[in-house]
mmCIF file with all atom_site columns, C-alpha atoms in Angstrom:
data_model
loop_
_atom_site.group_PDB
_atom_site.id
_atom_site.type_symbol
_atom_site.label_atom_id
_atom_site.label_alt_id
_atom_site.label_comp_id
_atom_site.label_asym_id
_atom_site.label_entity_id
_atom_site.label_seq_id
_atom_site.pdbx_PDB_ins_code
_atom_site.Cartn_x
_atom_site.Cartn_y
_atom_site.Cartn_z
_atom_site.occupancy
_atom_site.B_iso_or_equiv
_atom_site.pdbx_formal_charge
_atom_site.auth_seq_id
_atom_site.auth_comp_id
_atom_site.auth_asym_id
_atom_site.auth_atom_id
_atom_site.pdbx_PDB_model_num
ATOM 1   C CA . GLY A 1 1   ? 8.648   -18.917 -27.476 1.00 53.00 ? 41  GLY A CA 1
ATOM 2   C CA . ALA A 1 2   ? 10.004  -20.196 -24.197 1.00 75.00 ? 42  ALA A CA 1
ATOM 3   C CA . GLY A 1 3   ? 7.811   -17.986 -22.116 1.00 93.00 ? 43  GLY A CA 1
ATOM 4   C CA . VAL A 1 4   ? 6.455   -14.502 -21.620 1.00 97.00 ? 44  VAL A CA 1
ATOM 5   C CA . SER A 1 5   ? 9.081   -12.015 -22.736 1.00 97.00 ? 45  SER A CA 1
ATOM 6   C CA . GLN A 1 6   ? 9.310   -8.452  -21.454 1.00 98.00 ? 46  GLN A CA 1
ATOM 7   C CA . SER A 1 7   ? 11.493  -5.562  -22.527 1.00 97.00 ? 47  SER A CA 1
ATOM 8   C CA . PRO A 1 8   ? 13.318  -3.605  -21.444 1.00 97.00 ? 48  PRO A CA 1
ATOM 9   C CA . ARG A 1 9   ? 14.325  -5.543  -18.349 1.00 96.00 ? 49  ARG A CA 1
ATOM 10  C CA . TYR A 1 10  ? 15.624  -2.364  -16.719 1.00 97.00 ? 50  TYR A CA 1
ATOM 11  C CA . LYS A 1 11  ? 14.710  1.209   -17.497 1.00 98.00 ? 51  LYS A CA 1
ATOM 12  C CA . VAL A 1 12  ? 15.879  4.389   -15.829 1.00 98.00 ? 52  VAL A CA 1
ATOM 13  C CA . THR A 1 13  ? 14.084  7.513   -16.927 1.00 98.00 ? 53  THR A CA 1
ATOM 14  C CA . LYS A 1 14  ? 13.880  11.100  -15.851 1.00 97.00 ? 54  LYS A CA 1
ATOM 15  C CA . ARG A 1 15  ? 10.773  12.447  -14.247 1.00 98.00 ? 55  ARG A CA 1
ATOM 16  C CA . GLY A 1 16  ? 8.395   13.809  -16.851 1.00 98.00 ? 56  GLY A CA 1
ATOM 17  C CA . GLN A 1 17  ? 9.493   11.480  -19.641 1.00 98.00 ? 57  GLN A CA 1
ATOM 18  C CA . ASP A 1 18  ? 7.208   8.931   -21.256 1.00 98.00 ? 58  ASP A CA 1
ATOM 19  C CA . VAL A 1 19  ? 8.086   5.226   -21.126 1.00 98.00 ? 59  VAL A CA 1
ATOM 20  C CA . ALA A 1 20  ? 6.797   2.217   -23.027 1.00 98.00 ? 60  ALA A CA 1
ATOM 21  C CA . LEU A 1 21  ? 7.107   -1.302  -21.698 1.00 98.00 ? 61  LEU A CA 1
ATOM 22  C CA . ARG A 1 22  ? 6.644   -4.222  -24.018 1.00 98.00 ? 62  ARG A CA 1
ATOM 23  C CA . CYS A 1 23  ? 5.247   -7.694  -23.418 1.00 98.00 ? 63  CYS A CA 1
ATOM 24  C CA . ASP A 1 24  ? 5.355   -10.642 -25.801 1.00 98.00 ? 64  ASP A CA 1
ATOM 25  C CA . PRO A 1 25  ? 3.070   -13.376 -24.417 1.00 97.00 ? 65  PRO A CA 1
ATOM 26  C CA . ILE A 1 26  ? 3.308   -17.102 -24.918 1.00 95.00 ? 66  ILE A CA 1
ATOM 27  C CA . SER A 1 27  ? 2.244   -17.910 -28.451 1.00 93.00 ? 67  SER A CA 1
ATOM 28  C CA . GLY A 1 28  ? -1.456  -18.639 -28.702 1.00 91.00 ? 68  GLY A CA 1
ATOM 29  C CA . HIS A 1 29  ? -2.343  -17.276 -25.293 1.00 93.00 ? 69  HIS A CA 1
ATOM 30  C CA . VAL A 1 30  ? -5.613  -15.395 -25.408 1.00 93.00 ? 70  VAL A CA 1
ATOM 31  C CA . SER A 1 31  ? -5.361  -13.447 -22.173 1.00 93.00 ? 71  SER A CA 1
ATOM 32  C CA . LEU A 1 32  ? -2.693  -10.962 -21.215 1.00 95.00 ? 72  LEU A CA 1
ATOM 33  C CA . TYR A 1 33  ? -2.301  -9.192  -17.878 1.00 96.00 ? 73  TYR A CA 1
ATOM 34  C CA . TRP A 1 34  ? -0.261  -6.313  -16.520 1.00 98.00 ? 74  TRP A CA 1
ATOM 35  C CA . TYR A 1 35  ? 0.652   -6.080  -12.858 1.00 97.00 ? 75  TYR A CA 1
ATOM 36  C CA . ARG A 1 36  ? 2.737   -3.576  -10.938 1.00 98.00 ? 76  ARG A CA 1
ATOM 37  C CA . GLN A 1 37  ? 4.838   -4.459  -7.925  1.00 96.00 ? 77  GLN A CA 1
ATOM 38  C CA . ALA A 1 38  ? 6.389   -1.879  -5.650  1.00 95.00 ? 78  ALA A CA 1
ATOM 39  C CA . LEU A 1 39  ? 9.258   -2.826  -3.336  1.00 92.00 ? 79  LEU A CA 1
ATOM 40  C CA . GLY A 1 40  ? 8.028   -4.857  -0.382  1.00 91.00 ? 80  GLY A CA 1
ATOM 41  C CA . GLN A 1 41  ? 4.569   -5.306  -1.845  1.00 94.00 ? 81  GLN A CA 1
ATOM 42  C CA . GLY A 1 42  ? 2.797   -8.022  -3.771  1.00 96.00 ? 82  GLY A CA 1
ATOM 43  C CA . PRO A 1 43  ? 1.872   -7.660  -7.441  1.00 96.00 ? 83  PRO A CA 1
ATOM 44  C CA . GLU A 1 44  ? -1.077  -5.353  -8.016  1.00 96.00 ? 84  GLU A CA 1
ATOM 45  C CA . PHE A 1 45  ? -3.426  -5.782  -10.991 1.00 95.00 ? 85  PHE A CA 1
ATOM 46  C CA . LEU A 1 46  ? -3.390  -3.034  -13.608 1.00 97.00 ? 86  LEU A CA 1
ATOM 47  C CA . THR A 1 47  ? -5.239  -4.238  -16.686 1.00 96.00 ? 87  THR A CA 1
ATOM 48  C CA . TYR A 1 48  ? -6.208  -7.284  -18.718 1.00 92.00 ? 88  TYR A CA 1
ATOM 49  C CA . PHE A 1 49  ? -6.859  -8.182  -22.367 1.00 94.00 ? 89  PHE A CA 1
ATOM 50  C CA . ASN A 1 50  ? -8.625  -10.966 -24.162 1.00 92.00 ? 90  ASN A CA 1
ATOM 51  C CA . TYR A 1 51  ? -7.207  -10.971 -27.676 1.00 95.00 ? 91  TYR A CA 1
ATOM 52  C CA . GLU A 1 52  ? -7.014  -7.271  -28.606 1.00 96.00 ? 92  GLU A CA 1
ATOM 53  C CA . ALA A 1 53  ? -9.907  -6.193  -26.393 1.00 95.00 ? 93  ALA A CA 1
ATOM 54  C CA . GLN A 1 54  ? -9.093  -4.505  -23.107 1.00 95.00 ? 94  GLN A CA 1
ATOM 55  C CA . GLN A 1 55  ? -11.501 -6.246  -20.743 1.00 91.00 ? 95  GLN A CA 1
ATOM 56  C CA . ASP A 1 56  ? -10.659 -4.540  -17.491 1.00 91.00 ? 96  ASP A CA 1
ATOM 57  C CA . LYS A 1 57  ? -8.580  -1.443  -16.871 1.00 93.00 ? 97  LYS A CA 1
ATOM 58  C CA . SER A 1 58  ? -9.842  -0.730  -13.400 1.00 92.00 ? 98  SER A CA 1
ATOM 59  C CA . GLY A 1 59  ? -6.399  -1.171  -11.879 1.00 94.00 ? 99  GLY A CA 1
ATOM 60  C CA . LEU A 1 60  ? -4.709  1.578   -13.888 1.00 97.00 ? 100 LEU A CA 1
ATOM 61  C CA . PRO A 1 61  ? -3.896  4.214   -11.246 1.00 96.00 ? 101 PRO A CA 1
ATOM 62  C CA . ASN A 1 62  ? -4.614  7.309   -13.356 1.00 96.00 ? 102 ASN A CA 1
ATOM 63  C CA . ASP A 1 63  ? -4.900  8.513   -16.925 1.00 96.00 ? 103 ASP A CA 1
ATOM 64  C CA . ARG A 1 64  ? -1.130  8.696   -17.377 1.00 98.00 ? 104 ARG A CA 1
ATOM 65  C CA . PHE A 1 65  ? -1.201  4.915   -17.684 1.00 98.00 ? 105 PHE A CA 1
ATOM 66  C CA . SER A 1 66  ? -2.502  3.193   -20.796 1.00 98.00 ? 106 SER A CA 1
ATOM 67  C CA . ALA A 1 67  ? -2.114  -0.183  -22.457 1.00 98.00 ? 107 ALA A CA 1
ATOM 68  C CA . GLU A 1 68  ? -2.820  -1.640  -25.838 1.00 98.00 ? 108 GLU A CA 1
ATOM 69  C CA . ARG A 1 69  ? -2.661  -4.967  -27.613 1.00 97.00 ? 109 ARG A CA 1
ATOM 70  C CA . PRO A 1 70  ? -3.594  -4.018  -31.165 1.00 96.00 ? 110 PRO A CA 1
ATOM 71  C CA . GLU A 1 71  ? -3.165  -7.386  -32.875 1.00 93.00 ? 111 GLU A CA 1
ATOM 72  C CA . GLY A 1 72  ? -4.019  -9.603  -29.961 1.00 91.00 ? 112 GLY A CA 1
ATOM 73  C CA . SER A 1 73  ? -0.430  -10.606 -29.301 1.00 94.00 ? 113 SER A CA 1
ATOM 74  C CA . ILE A 1 74  ? 2.245   -8.135  -28.179 1.00 97.00 ? 114 ILE A CA 1
ATOM 75  C CA . SER A 1 75  ? 1.146   -5.542  -25.661 1.00 98.00 ? 115 SER A CA 1
ATOM 76  C CA . THR A 1 76  ? 2.585   -2.186  -24.684 1.00 98.00 ? 116 THR A CA 1
ATOM 77  C CA . LEU A 1 77  ? 2.087   -0.455  -21.354 1.00 98.00 ? 117 LEU A CA 1
ATOM 78  C CA . THR A 1 78  ? 2.737   3.269   -21.646 1.00 98.00 ? 118 THR A CA 1
ATOM 79  C CA . ILE A 1 79  ? 3.307   5.659   -18.779 1.00 98.00 ? 119 ILE A CA 1
ATOM 80  C CA . GLN A 1 80  ? 3.214   9.333   -19.700 1.00 98.00 ? 120 GLN A CA 1
ATOM 81  C CA . ARG A 1 81  ? 4.895   12.120  -17.749 1.00 98.00 ? 121 ARG A CA 1
ATOM 82  C CA . THR A 1 82  ? 6.497   9.678   -15.352 1.00 98.00 ? 122 THR A CA 1
ATOM 83  C CA . GLU A 1 83  ? 6.712   10.466  -11.663 1.00 97.00 ? 123 GLU A CA 1
ATOM 84  C CA . GLN A 1 84  ? 8.986   9.000   -8.993  1.00 97.00 ? 124 GLN A CA 1
ATOM 85  C CA . ARG A 1 85  ? 6.080   7.091   -7.474  1.00 96.00 ? 125 ARG A CA 1
ATOM 86  C CA . ASP A 1 86  ? 5.828   5.129   -10.753 1.00 97.00 ? 126 ASP A CA 1
ATOM 87  C CA . SER A 1 87  ? 9.100   3.377   -9.892  1.00 97.00 ? 127 SER A CA 1
ATOM 88  C CA . ALA A 1 88  ? 8.303   -0.319  -9.583  1.00 97.00 ? 128 ALA A CA 1
ATOM 89  C CA . MET A 1 89  ? 8.547   -3.663  -11.309 1.00 97.00 ? 129 MET A CA 1
ATOM 90  C CA . TYR A 1 90  ? 5.983   -4.067  -14.054 1.00 98.00 ? 130 TYR A CA 1
ATOM 91  C CA . ARG A 1 91  ? 5.006   -7.674  -14.606 1.00 97.00 ? 131 ARG A CA 1
ATOM 92  C CA . CYS A 1 92  ? 3.257   -9.066  -17.649 1.00 97.00 ? 132 CYS A CA 1
ATOM 93  C CA . ALA A 1 93  ? 1.508   -12.430 -17.651 1.00 95.00 ? 133 ALA A CA 1
ATOM 94  C CA . SER A 1 94  ? -0.478  -14.493 -20.110 1.00 94.00 ? 134 SER A CA 1
ATOM 95  C CA . SER A 1 95  ? -2.855  -17.448 -19.986 1.00 91.00 ? 135 SER A CA 1
ATOM 96  C CA . PRO A 1 96  ? -4.511  -19.675 -22.580 1.00 88.00 ? 136 PRO A CA 1
ATOM 97  C CA . THR A 1 97  ? -7.942  -18.250 -21.800 1.00 77.00 ? 137 THR A CA 1
ATOM 98  C CA . GLY A 1 98  ? -9.428  -15.986 -19.169 1.00 61.00 ? 138 GLY A CA 1
ATOM 99  C CA . SER A 1 99  ? -10.976 -17.989 -16.403 1.00 63.00 ? 139 SER A CA 1
ATOM 100 C CA . GLY A 1 100 ? -9.657  -20.988 -14.578 1.00 66.00 ? 140 GLY A CA 1
ATOM 101 C CA . ASN A 1 101 ? -6.267  -21.179 -16.237 1.00 74.00 ? 141 ASN A CA 1
ATOM 102 C CA . THR A 1 102 ? -2.812  -20.836 -14.812 1.00 83.00 ? 142 THR A CA 1
ATOM 103 C CA . ILE A 1 103 ? -1.235  -17.520 -15.696 1.00 88.00 ? 143 ILE A CA 1
ATOM 104 C CA . TYR A 1 104 ? 2.430   -17.409 -16.670 1.00 92.00 ? 144 TYR A CA 1
ATOM 105 C CA . PHE A 1 105 ? 4.558   -14.438 -15.733 1.00 95.00 ? 145 PHE A CA 1
ATOM 106 C CA . GLY A 1 106 ? 7.403   -12.788 -17.554 1.00 96.00 ? 146 GLY A CA 1
ATOM 107 C CA . GLU A 1 107 ? 10.599  -11.727 -15.845 1.00 95.00 ? 147 GLU A CA 1
ATOM 108 C CA . GLY A 1 108 ? 9.325   -8.212  -15.340 1.00 96.00 ? 148 GLY A CA 1
ATOM 109 C CA . SER A 1 109 ? 10.540  -4.749  -16.259 1.00 97.00 ? 149 SER A CA 1
ATOM 110 C CA . TRP A 1 110 ? 12.164  -2.694  -13.534 1.00 97.00 ? 150 TRP A CA 1
ATOM 111 C CA . LEU A 1 111 ? 11.354  0.992   -13.921 1.00 98.00 ? 151 LEU A CA 1
ATOM 112 C CA . THR A 1 112 ? 13.213  3.642   -11.974 1.00 98.00 ? 152 THR A CA 1
ATOM 113 C CA . VAL A 1 113 ? 12.153  7.254   -12.308 1.00 98.00 ? 153 VAL A CA 1
ATOM 114 C CA . VAL A 1 114 ? 14.795  9.736   -11.171 1.00 97.00 ? 154 VAL A CA 1
ATOM 115 C CA . ALA B 2 1   ? -13.759 -6.111  -1.776  1.00 78.00 ? 767 ALA B CA 1
ATOM 116 C CA . GLN B 2 2   ? -11.202 -8.847  -1.657  1.00 87.00 ? 768 GLN B CA 1
ATOM 117 C CA . ARG B 2 3   ? -8.013  -8.921  0.317   1.00 93.00 ? 769 ARG B CA 1
ATOM 118 C CA . VAL B 2 4   ? -5.153  -11.318 0.982   1.00 96.00 ? 770 VAL B CA 1
ATOM 119 C CA . THR B 2 5   ? -3.052  -11.038 4.108   1.00 97.00 ? 771 THR B CA 1
ATOM 120 C CA . GLN B 2 6   ? 0.285   -12.693 4.733   1.00 98.00 ? 772 GLN B CA 1
ATOM 121 C CA . PRO B 2 7   ? 1.201   -11.718 8.270   1.00 96.00 ? 773 PRO B CA 1
ATOM 122 C CA . GLU B 2 8   ? 4.877   -12.686 8.079   1.00 96.00 ? 774 GLU B CA 1
ATOM 123 C CA . LYS B 2 9   ? 7.188   -10.794 5.757   1.00 96.00 ? 775 LYS B CA 1
ATOM 124 C CA . LEU B 2 10  ? 10.148  -12.928 6.794   1.00 97.00 ? 776 LEU B CA 1
ATOM 125 C CA . LEU B 2 11  ? 10.298  -16.545 7.952   1.00 98.00 ? 777 LEU B CA 1
ATOM 126 C CA . SER B 2 12  ? 13.464  -18.421 8.782   1.00 97.00 ? 778 SER B CA 1
ATOM 127 C CA . VAL B 2 13  ? 13.691  -22.137 9.585   1.00 97.00 ? 779 VAL B CA 1
ATOM 128 C CA . PHE B 2 14  ? 16.355  -24.804 9.678   1.00 97.00 ? 780 PHE B CA 1
ATOM 129 C CA . LYS B 2 15  ? 16.637  -27.554 7.108   1.00 97.00 ? 781 LYS B CA 1
ATOM 130 C CA . GLY B 2 16  ? 14.446  -30.499 8.050   1.00 97.00 ? 782 GLY B CA 1
ATOM 131 C CA . ALA B 2 17  ? 12.123  -28.439 10.219  1.00 98.00 ? 783 ALA B CA 1
ATOM 132 C CA . PRO B 2 18  ? 8.431   -28.058 9.429   1.00 97.00 ? 784 PRO B CA 1
ATOM 133 C CA . VAL B 2 19  ? 7.378   -24.813 7.797   1.00 97.00 ? 785 VAL B CA 1
ATOM 134 C CA . GLU B 2 20  ? 4.032   -23.054 7.586   1.00 97.00 ? 786 GLU B CA 1
ATOM 135 C CA . LEU B 2 21  ? 3.448   -19.863 5.631   1.00 98.00 ? 787 LEU B CA 1
ATOM 136 C CA . LYS B 2 22  ? 0.255   -18.185 6.685   1.00 98.00 ? 788 LYS B CA 1
ATOM 137 C CA . CYS B 2 23  ? -2.361  -16.713 4.382   1.00 98.00 ? 789 CYS B CA 1
ATOM 138 C CA . ASN B 2 24  ? -5.735  -15.264 5.276   1.00 97.00 ? 790 ASN B CA 1
ATOM 139 C CA . TYR B 2 25  ? -8.233  -13.823 2.863   1.00 96.00 ? 791 TYR B CA 1
ATOM 140 C CA . SER B 2 26  ? -11.448 -11.872 2.775   1.00 93.00 ? 792 SER B CA 1
ATOM 141 C CA . TYR B 2 27  ? -13.886 -12.453 -0.029  1.00 89.00 ? 793 TYR B CA 1
ATOM 142 C CA . SER B 2 28  ? -17.664 -12.628 -0.001  1.00 83.00 ? 794 SER B CA 1
ATOM 143 C CA . GLY B 2 29  ? -18.112 -15.305 -2.641  1.00 81.00 ? 795 GLY B CA 1
ATOM 144 C CA . SER B 2 30  ? -16.369 -18.556 -3.529  1.00 81.00 ? 796 SER B CA 1
ATOM 145 C CA . PRO B 2 31  ? -12.718 -17.806 -4.004  1.00 86.00 ? 797 PRO B CA 1
ATOM 146 C CA . GLU B 2 32  ? -10.019 -19.691 -5.784  1.00 88.00 ? 798 GLU B CA 1
ATOM 147 C CA . LEU B 2 33  ? -6.745  -19.615 -3.869  1.00 91.00 ? 799 LEU B CA 1
ATOM 148 C CA . PHE B 2 34  ? -3.202  -19.986 -5.138  1.00 92.00 ? 800 PHE B CA 1
ATOM 149 C CA . TRP B 2 35  ? 0.361   -19.982 -3.940  1.00 95.00 ? 801 TRP B CA 1
ATOM 150 C CA . TYR B 2 36  ? 2.963   -18.436 -6.242  1.00 96.00 ? 802 TYR B CA 1
ATOM 151 C CA . VAL B 2 37  ? 6.705   -18.677 -5.671  1.00 97.00 ? 803 VAL B CA 1
ATOM 152 C CA . GLN B 2 38  ? 9.665   -16.703 -6.914  1.00 96.00 ? 804 GLN B CA 1
ATOM 153 C CA . TYR B 2 39  ? 13.082  -18.306 -6.553  1.00 95.00 ? 805 TYR B CA 1
ATOM 154 C CA . SER B 2 40  ? 16.163  -16.138 -6.799  1.00 92.00 ? 806 SER B CA 1
ATOM 155 C CA . ARG B 2 41  ? 16.677  -14.827 -10.350 1.00 87.00 ? 807 ARG B CA 1
ATOM 156 C CA . GLN B 2 42  ? 13.630  -16.677 -11.652 1.00 91.00 ? 808 GLN B CA 1
ATOM 157 C CA . ARG B 2 43  ? 10.206  -15.496 -12.677 1.00 93.00 ? 809 ARG B CA 1
ATOM 158 C CA . LEU B 2 44  ? 7.108   -15.668 -10.538 1.00 95.00 ? 810 LEU B CA 1
ATOM 159 C CA . GLN B 2 45  ? 5.476   -19.060 -11.022 1.00 94.00 ? 811 GLN B CA 1
ATOM 160 C CA . LEU B 2 46  ? 2.498   -21.021 -9.778  1.00 92.00 ? 812 LEU B CA 1
ATOM 161 C CA . LEU B 2 47  ? 3.276   -23.449 -6.968  1.00 94.00 ? 813 LEU B CA 1
ATOM 162 C CA . LEU B 2 48  ? -0.172  -24.827 -6.310  1.00 92.00 ? 814 LEU B CA 1
ATOM 163 C CA . ARG B 2 49  ? -3.882  -24.029 -6.412  1.00 88.00 ? 815 ARG B CA 1
ATOM 164 C CA . HIS B 2 50  ? -6.472  -25.263 -3.992  1.00 84.00 ? 816 HIS B CA 1
ATOM 165 C CA . ILE B 2 51  ? -8.794  -26.852 -6.535  1.00 78.00 ? 817 ILE B CA 1
ATOM 166 C CA . SER B 2 52  ? -6.035  -29.202 -7.683  1.00 78.00 ? 818 SER B CA 1
ATOM 167 C CA . ARG B 2 53  ? -5.514  -30.615 -4.192  1.00 76.00 ? 819 ARG B CA 1
ATOM 168 C CA . GLU B 2 54  ? -1.979  -31.513 -5.212  1.00 80.00 ? 820 GLU B CA 1
ATOM 169 C CA . SER B 2 55  ? 1.248   -31.710 -3.301  1.00 83.00 ? 821 SER B CA 1
ATOM 170 C CA . ILE B 2 56  ? 3.966   -29.861 -5.180  1.00 87.00 ? 822 ILE B CA 1
ATOM 171 C CA . LYS B 2 57  ? 7.591   -30.136 -4.055  1.00 92.00 ? 823 LYS B CA 1
ATOM 172 C CA . GLY B 2 58  ? 6.265   -31.512 -0.769  1.00 92.00 ? 824 GLY B CA 1
ATOM 173 C CA . PHE B 2 59  ? 4.083   -28.460 -0.140  1.00 95.00 ? 825 PHE B CA 1
ATOM 174 C CA . THR B 2 60  ? 0.369   -28.675 0.579   1.00 94.00 ? 826 THR B CA 1
ATOM 175 C CA . ALA B 2 61  ? -2.271  -26.076 1.313   1.00 94.00 ? 827 ALA B CA 1
ATOM 176 C CA . ASP B 2 62  ? -5.813  -26.594 2.524   1.00 88.00 ? 828 ASP B CA 1
ATOM 177 C CA . LEU B 2 63  ? -8.544  -24.067 2.028   1.00 90.00 ? 829 LEU B CA 1
ATOM 178 C CA . ASN B 2 64  ? -10.335 -23.456 5.332   1.00 91.00 ? 830 ASN B CA 1
ATOM 179 C CA . LYS B 2 65  ? -13.444 -21.464 4.546   1.00 88.00 ? 831 LYS B CA 1
ATOM 180 C CA . GLY B 2 66  ? -14.440 -21.198 8.193   1.00 91.00 ? 832 GLY B CA 1
ATOM 181 C CA . GLU B 2 67  ? -11.172 -19.515 9.108   1.00 92.00 ? 833 GLU B CA 1
ATOM 182 C CA . THR B 2 68  ? -10.753 -17.933 5.649   1.00 94.00 ? 834 THR B CA 1
ATOM 183 C CA . SER B 2 69  ? -7.224  -19.300 5.498   1.00 95.00 ? 835 SER B CA 1
ATOM 184 C CA . PHE B 2 70  ? -5.022  -21.048 2.970   1.00 96.00 ? 836 PHE B CA 1
ATOM 185 C CA . HIS B 2 71  ? -1.800  -21.765 4.815   1.00 97.00 ? 837 HIS B CA 1
ATOM 186 C CA . LEU B 2 72  ? 1.099   -23.401 2.959   1.00 97.00 ? 838 LEU B CA 1
ATOM 187 C CA . LYS B 2 73  ? 2.818   -26.261 4.750   1.00 96.00 ? 839 LYS B CA 1
ATOM 188 C CA . LYS B 2 74  ? 5.763   -28.564 4.311   1.00 97.00 ? 840 LYS B CA 1
ATOM 189 C CA . PRO B 2 75  ? 6.801   -31.118 6.923   1.00 97.00 ? 841 PRO B CA 1
ATOM 190 C CA . PHE B 2 76  ? 10.542  -31.005 6.204   1.00 97.00 ? 842 PHE B CA 1
ATOM 191 C CA . ALA B 2 77  ? 11.971  -27.831 4.701   1.00 97.00 ? 843 ALA B CA 1
ATOM 192 C CA . GLN B 2 78  ? 14.871  -27.988 2.254   1.00 97.00 ? 844 GLN B CA 1
ATOM 193 C CA . GLU B 2 79  ? 17.437  -25.306 1.457   1.00 97.00 ? 845 GLU B CA 1
ATOM 194 C CA . GLU B 2 80  ? 16.121  -25.090 -2.107  1.00 97.00 ? 846 GLU B CA 1
ATOM 195 C CA . ASP B 2 81  ? 12.750  -23.989 -0.714  1.00 98.00 ? 847 ASP B CA 1
ATOM 196 C CA . SER B 2 82  ? 14.262  -20.605 0.106   1.00 98.00 ? 848 SER B CA 1
ATOM 197 C CA . ALA B 2 83  ? 12.252  -18.140 -1.971  1.00 97.00 ? 849 ALA B CA 1
ATOM 198 C CA . MET B 2 84  ? 9.567   -15.476 -1.918  1.00 97.00 ? 850 MET B CA 1
ATOM 199 C CA . TYR B 2 85  ? 6.068   -16.911 -1.570  1.00 98.00 ? 851 TYR B CA 1
ATOM 200 C CA . TYR B 2 86  ? 2.868   -15.090 -2.503  1.00 97.00 ? 852 TYR B CA 1
ATOM 201 C CA . CYS B 2 87  ? -0.651  -16.131 -1.668  1.00 97.00 ? 853 CYS B CA 1
ATOM 202 C CA . ALA B 2 88  ? -3.222  -15.014 -4.251  1.00 94.00 ? 854 ALA B CA 1
ATOM 203 C CA . LEU B 2 89  ? -6.954  -15.087 -4.754  1.00 92.00 ? 855 LEU B CA 1
ATOM 204 C CA . SER B 2 90  ? -9.303  -14.887 -7.693  1.00 88.00 ? 856 SER B CA 1
ATOM 205 C CA . GLY B 2 91  ? -13.054 -14.858 -7.588  1.00 79.00 ? 857 GLY B CA 1
ATOM 206 C CA . LEU B 2 92  ? -16.142 -14.861 -9.703  1.00 63.00 ? 858 LEU B CA 1
ATOM 207 C CA . GLU B 2 93  ? -16.537 -11.118 -9.325  1.00 62.00 ? 859 GLU B CA 1
ATOM 208 C CA . THR B 2 94  ? -13.157 -10.467 -10.890 1.00 60.00 ? 860 THR B CA 1
ATOM 209 C CA . SER B 2 95  ? -12.565 -10.695 -14.581 1.00 53.00 ? 861 SER B CA 1
ATOM 210 C CA . GLY B 2 96  ? -10.810 -13.694 -16.017 1.00 58.00 ? 862 GLY B CA 1
ATOM 211 C CA . SER B 2 97  ? -7.961  -14.939 -13.899 1.00 69.00 ? 863 SER B CA 1
ATOM 212 C CA . ARG B 2 98  ? -7.285  -11.552 -12.336 1.00 83.00 ? 864 ARG B CA 1
ATOM 213 C CA . LEU B 2 99  ? -5.434  -12.174 -9.085  1.00 90.00 ? 865 LEU B CA 1
ATOM 214 C CA . THR B 2 100 ? -5.247  -10.312 -5.804  1.00 93.00 ? 866 THR B CA 1
ATOM 215 C CA . PHE B 2 101 ? -1.900  -10.981 -4.147  1.00 96.00 ? 867 PHE B CA 1
ATOM 216 C CA . GLY B 2 102 ? -0.694  -10.769 -0.589  1.00 97.00 ? 868 GLY B CA 1
ATOM 217 C CA . GLU B 2 103 ? 2.483   -8.901  0.242   1.00 97.00 ? 869 GLU B CA 1
ATOM 218 C CA . GLY B 2 104 ? 4.575   -12.044 0.262   1.00 97.00 ? 870 GLY B CA 1
ATOM 219 C CA . THR B 2 105 ? 6.678   -14.006 2.735   1.00 98.00 ? 871 THR B CA 1
ATOM 220 C CA . GLN B 2 106 ? 10.420  -14.406 2.252   1.00 98.00 ? 872 GLN B CA 1
ATOM 221 C CA . LEU B 2 107 ? 11.299  -17.920 3.393   1.00 98.00 ? 873 LEU B CA 1
ATOM 222 C CA . THR B 2 108 ? 14.887  -18.724 4.291   1.00 98.00 ? 874 THR B CA 1
ATOM 223 C CA . VAL B 2 109 ? 15.858  -22.294 5.016   1.00 98.00 ? 875 VAL B CA 1
ATOM 224 C CA . ASN B 2 110 ? 19.154  -22.437 6.861   1.00 97.00 ? 876 ASN B CA 1
ATOM 225 C CA . PRO B 2 111 ? 21.534  -25.409 6.632   1.00 95.00 ? 877 PRO B CA 1
#
């Protein structure tokens, strides 16, 4: 594909609902990252995969957040029982391998919890 | 712990003027430093990384380990340089290419 693809681009959900954000990385990229960016802040690391293995989930803020990449390609970030403080842009990125490579970002998914 | 600080949230210059976007970092090991840029309605993308020692779109950045800085400079700003700029760091203690970002500086180049 042309680049990292994320969907939905915009999501408005009511507090307490679950949301799933999808990321389709660049074909062949081994590593996939999720970042969260609140208004006025820089991107903040959430989690990272090599192939289907979740290598680091230390950035997930609490157990309402989870991510998977079952076949080593598309990834889903799920937020359960959403709260207003979850409102942010969620950015996905991919790179050919883990270390030392440029990472390529998608356009992001804007989540608003009302 | 690692941290990236961009002291200016907003920076405004006139076309043709020099521009410097400041970035300071704290990291105990040997960091790798990056500048990412987001132009209006485009995705976040890599501008340059210190190990490449390249000049991209006229921008340069030198890693100063003594001052723990990685300031981004351009001698003559252009209107198309208007964008959001993020300084970022990765290090050996972090997994893969995991990045720590600063809060960003919004650069506006006025005609």
